[in-house]
PDB file of C-alpha atoms in Angstrom:
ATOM      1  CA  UNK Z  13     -31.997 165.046   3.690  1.00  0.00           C
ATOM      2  CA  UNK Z  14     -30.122 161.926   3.892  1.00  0.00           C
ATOM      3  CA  UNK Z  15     -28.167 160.575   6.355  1.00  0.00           C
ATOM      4  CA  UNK Z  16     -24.369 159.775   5.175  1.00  0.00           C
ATOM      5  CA  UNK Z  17     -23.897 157.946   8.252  1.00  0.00           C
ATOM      6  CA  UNK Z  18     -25.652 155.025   8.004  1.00  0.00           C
ATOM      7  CA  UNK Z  19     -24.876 151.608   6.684  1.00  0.00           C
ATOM      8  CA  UNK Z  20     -27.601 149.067   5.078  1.00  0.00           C
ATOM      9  CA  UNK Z  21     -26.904 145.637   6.576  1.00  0.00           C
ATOM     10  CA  UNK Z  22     -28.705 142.810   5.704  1.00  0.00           C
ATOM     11  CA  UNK Z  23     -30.967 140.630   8.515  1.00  0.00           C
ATOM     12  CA  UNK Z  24     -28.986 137.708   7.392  1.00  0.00           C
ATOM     13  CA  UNK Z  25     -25.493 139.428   8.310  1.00  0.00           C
ATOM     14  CA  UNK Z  26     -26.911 140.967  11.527  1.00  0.00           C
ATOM     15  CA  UNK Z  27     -27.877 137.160  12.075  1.00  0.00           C
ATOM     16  CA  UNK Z  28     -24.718 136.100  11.424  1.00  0.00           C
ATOM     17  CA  UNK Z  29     -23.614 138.286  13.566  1.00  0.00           C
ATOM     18  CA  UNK Z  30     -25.414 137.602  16.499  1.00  0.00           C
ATOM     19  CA  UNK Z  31     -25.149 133.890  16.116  1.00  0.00           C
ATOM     20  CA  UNK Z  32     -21.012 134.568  15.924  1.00  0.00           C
ATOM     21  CA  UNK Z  33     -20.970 136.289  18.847  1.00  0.00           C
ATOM     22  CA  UNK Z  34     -23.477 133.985  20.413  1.00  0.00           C
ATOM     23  CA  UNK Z  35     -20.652 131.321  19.998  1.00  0.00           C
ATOM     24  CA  UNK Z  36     -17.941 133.436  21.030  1.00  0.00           C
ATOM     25  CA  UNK Z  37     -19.747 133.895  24.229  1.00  0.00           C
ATOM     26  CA  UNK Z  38     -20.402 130.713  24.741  1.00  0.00           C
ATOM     27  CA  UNK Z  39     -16.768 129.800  23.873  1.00  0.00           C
ATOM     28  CA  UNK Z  40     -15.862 132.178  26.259  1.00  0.00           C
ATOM     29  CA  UNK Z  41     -17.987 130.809  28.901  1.00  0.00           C
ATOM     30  CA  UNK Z  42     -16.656 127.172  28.504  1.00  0.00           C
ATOM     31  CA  UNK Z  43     -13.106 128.475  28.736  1.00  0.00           C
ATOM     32  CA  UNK Z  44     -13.746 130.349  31.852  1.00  0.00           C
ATOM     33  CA  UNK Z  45     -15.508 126.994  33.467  1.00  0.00           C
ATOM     34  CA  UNK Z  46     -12.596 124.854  31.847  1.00  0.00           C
ATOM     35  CA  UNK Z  47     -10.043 127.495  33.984  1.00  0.00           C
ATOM     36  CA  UNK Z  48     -12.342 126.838  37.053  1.00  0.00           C
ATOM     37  CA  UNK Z  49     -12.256 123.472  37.041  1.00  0.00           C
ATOM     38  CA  UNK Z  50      -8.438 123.020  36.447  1.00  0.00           C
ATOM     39  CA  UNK Z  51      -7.519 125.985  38.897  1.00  0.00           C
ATOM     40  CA  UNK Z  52     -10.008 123.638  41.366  1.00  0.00           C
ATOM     41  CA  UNK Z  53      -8.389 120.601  40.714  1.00  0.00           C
ATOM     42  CA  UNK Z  54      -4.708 122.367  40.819  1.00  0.00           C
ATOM     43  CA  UNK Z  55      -6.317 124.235  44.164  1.00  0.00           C
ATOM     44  CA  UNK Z  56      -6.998 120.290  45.640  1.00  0.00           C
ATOM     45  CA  UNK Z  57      -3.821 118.916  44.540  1.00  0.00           C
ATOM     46  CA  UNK Z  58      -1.188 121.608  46.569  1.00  0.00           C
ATOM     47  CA  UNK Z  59      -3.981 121.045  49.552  1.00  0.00           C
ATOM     48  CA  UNK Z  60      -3.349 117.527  49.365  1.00  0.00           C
ATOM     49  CA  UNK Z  61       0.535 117.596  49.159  1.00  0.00           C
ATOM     50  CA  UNK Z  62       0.629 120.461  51.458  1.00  0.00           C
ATOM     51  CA  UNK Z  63      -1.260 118.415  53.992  1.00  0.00           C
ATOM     52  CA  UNK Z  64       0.902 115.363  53.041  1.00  0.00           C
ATOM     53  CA  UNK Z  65       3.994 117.573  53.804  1.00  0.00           C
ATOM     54  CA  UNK Z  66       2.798 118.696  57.095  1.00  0.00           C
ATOM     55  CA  UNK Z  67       1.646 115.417  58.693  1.00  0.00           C
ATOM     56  CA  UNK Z  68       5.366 113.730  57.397  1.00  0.00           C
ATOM     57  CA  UNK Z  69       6.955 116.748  59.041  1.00  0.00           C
ATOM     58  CA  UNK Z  70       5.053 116.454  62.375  1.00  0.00           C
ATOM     59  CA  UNK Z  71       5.477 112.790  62.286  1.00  0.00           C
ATOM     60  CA  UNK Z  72       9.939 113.482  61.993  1.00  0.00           C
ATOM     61  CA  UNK Z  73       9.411 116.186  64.558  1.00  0.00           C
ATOM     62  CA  UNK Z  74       7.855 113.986  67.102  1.00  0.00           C
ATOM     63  CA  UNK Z  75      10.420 110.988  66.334  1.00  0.00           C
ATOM     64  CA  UNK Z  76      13.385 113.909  66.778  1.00  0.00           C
ATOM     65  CA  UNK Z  77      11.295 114.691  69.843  1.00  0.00           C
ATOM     66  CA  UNK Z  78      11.208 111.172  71.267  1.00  0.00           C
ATOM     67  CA  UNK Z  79      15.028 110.067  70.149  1.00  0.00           C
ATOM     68  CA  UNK Z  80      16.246 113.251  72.347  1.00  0.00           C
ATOM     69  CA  UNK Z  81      13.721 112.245  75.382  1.00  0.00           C
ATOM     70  CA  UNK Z  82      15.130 108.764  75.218  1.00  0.00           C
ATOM     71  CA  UNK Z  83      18.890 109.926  75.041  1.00  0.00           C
ATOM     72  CA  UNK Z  84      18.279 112.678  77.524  1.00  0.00           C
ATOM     73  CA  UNK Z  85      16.981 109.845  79.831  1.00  0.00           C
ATOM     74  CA  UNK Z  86      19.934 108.045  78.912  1.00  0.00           C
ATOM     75  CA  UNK Z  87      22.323 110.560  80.029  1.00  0.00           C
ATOM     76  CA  UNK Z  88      20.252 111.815  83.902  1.00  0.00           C
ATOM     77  CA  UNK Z  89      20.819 107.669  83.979  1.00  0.00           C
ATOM     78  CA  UNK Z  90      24.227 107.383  83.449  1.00  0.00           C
ATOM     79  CA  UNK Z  91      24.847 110.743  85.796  1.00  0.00           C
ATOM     80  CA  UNK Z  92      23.242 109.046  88.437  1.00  0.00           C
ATOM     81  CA  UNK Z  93      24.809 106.073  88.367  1.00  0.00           C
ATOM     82  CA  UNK Z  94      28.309 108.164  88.024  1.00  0.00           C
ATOM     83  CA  UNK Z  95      27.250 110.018  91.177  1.00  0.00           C
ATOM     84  CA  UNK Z  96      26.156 106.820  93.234  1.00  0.00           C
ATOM     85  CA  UNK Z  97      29.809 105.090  91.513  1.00  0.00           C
ATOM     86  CA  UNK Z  98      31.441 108.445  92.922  1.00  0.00           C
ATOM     87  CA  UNK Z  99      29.836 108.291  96.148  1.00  0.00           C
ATOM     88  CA  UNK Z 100      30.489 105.007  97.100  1.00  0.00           C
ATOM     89  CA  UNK Z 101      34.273 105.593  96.311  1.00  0.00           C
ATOM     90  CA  UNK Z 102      34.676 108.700  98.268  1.00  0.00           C
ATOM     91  CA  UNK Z 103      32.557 106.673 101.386  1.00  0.00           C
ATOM     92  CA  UNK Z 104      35.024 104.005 101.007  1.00  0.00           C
ATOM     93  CA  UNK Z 105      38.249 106.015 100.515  1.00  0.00           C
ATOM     94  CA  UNK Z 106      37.242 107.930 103.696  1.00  0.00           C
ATOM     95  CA  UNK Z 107      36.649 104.612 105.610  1.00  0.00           C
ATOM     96  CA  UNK Z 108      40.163 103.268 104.519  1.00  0.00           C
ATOM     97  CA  UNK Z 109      41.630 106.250 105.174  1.00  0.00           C
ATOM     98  CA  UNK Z 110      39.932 106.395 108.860  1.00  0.00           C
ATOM     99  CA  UNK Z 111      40.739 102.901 109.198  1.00  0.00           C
ATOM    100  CA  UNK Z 112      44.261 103.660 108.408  1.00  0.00           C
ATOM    101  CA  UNK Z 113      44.269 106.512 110.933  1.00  0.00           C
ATOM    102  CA  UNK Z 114      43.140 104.366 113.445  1.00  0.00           C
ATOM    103  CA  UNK Z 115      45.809 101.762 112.949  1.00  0.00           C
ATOM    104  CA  UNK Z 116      48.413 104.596 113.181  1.00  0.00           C
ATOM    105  CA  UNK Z 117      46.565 105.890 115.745  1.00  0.00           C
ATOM    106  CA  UNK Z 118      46.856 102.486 117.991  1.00  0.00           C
ATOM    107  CA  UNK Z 119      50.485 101.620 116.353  1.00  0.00           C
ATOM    108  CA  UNK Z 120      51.604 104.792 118.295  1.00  0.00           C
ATOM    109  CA  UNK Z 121      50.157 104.437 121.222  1.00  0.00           C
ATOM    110  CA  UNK Z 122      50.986 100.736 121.350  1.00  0.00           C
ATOM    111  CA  UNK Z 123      54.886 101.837 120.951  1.00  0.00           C
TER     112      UNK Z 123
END
């Protein structure tokens, strides 16, 4: 009985074969380690910007941070002195007006 199924290859082709594949493989396998190494390098590159990006963000946030310190100063400063200005005038318009009290005060009883 013979068998209609099989095929007579040669040890050359089957060689051939194998050594094709062989390089396919191998093709395959210096692709994949090309993809590494750029998806590494890519992988470095948005770490590095990324970083870059955070530290010149933290670095406007803190000058933000210090510009409204200084102007907040600037303002309890100037409220103060407004108070002390405001102070001082009420003090004085409440001497005058004693003063001028007094005067009436004597200018009546004088008369």
């Amino acid at each position: 009985q013979f068998n209609n199924d099989a095929v007579f290859v040669s040890i050359d082709e089957v060689d051939e074969r194998k050594e094709e594949v062989s390089e396919l493989q191998k093709k395959l396998q210096d692709l994949k380690s090309e993809n590494e190494y750029e998806l590494h390098n890519k992988e470095g590159m948005w770490q590095k910007e990324f970083k870059e990006l955070t530290e010149e963000r933290e670095s406007i946030l803190v000058a933000e941070r210090n510009r409204y310190e200084t102007l907040q100063d600037n303002f309890d400063k100037f409220k103060r002195e407004q108070k002390e200005k405001f102070e001082i005038e009420e003090t004085n318009h409440l001497q005058i007006t004693q003063e001028q009290e007094n005067q009436f005060e004597h200018k009546l009883a004088v008369e």
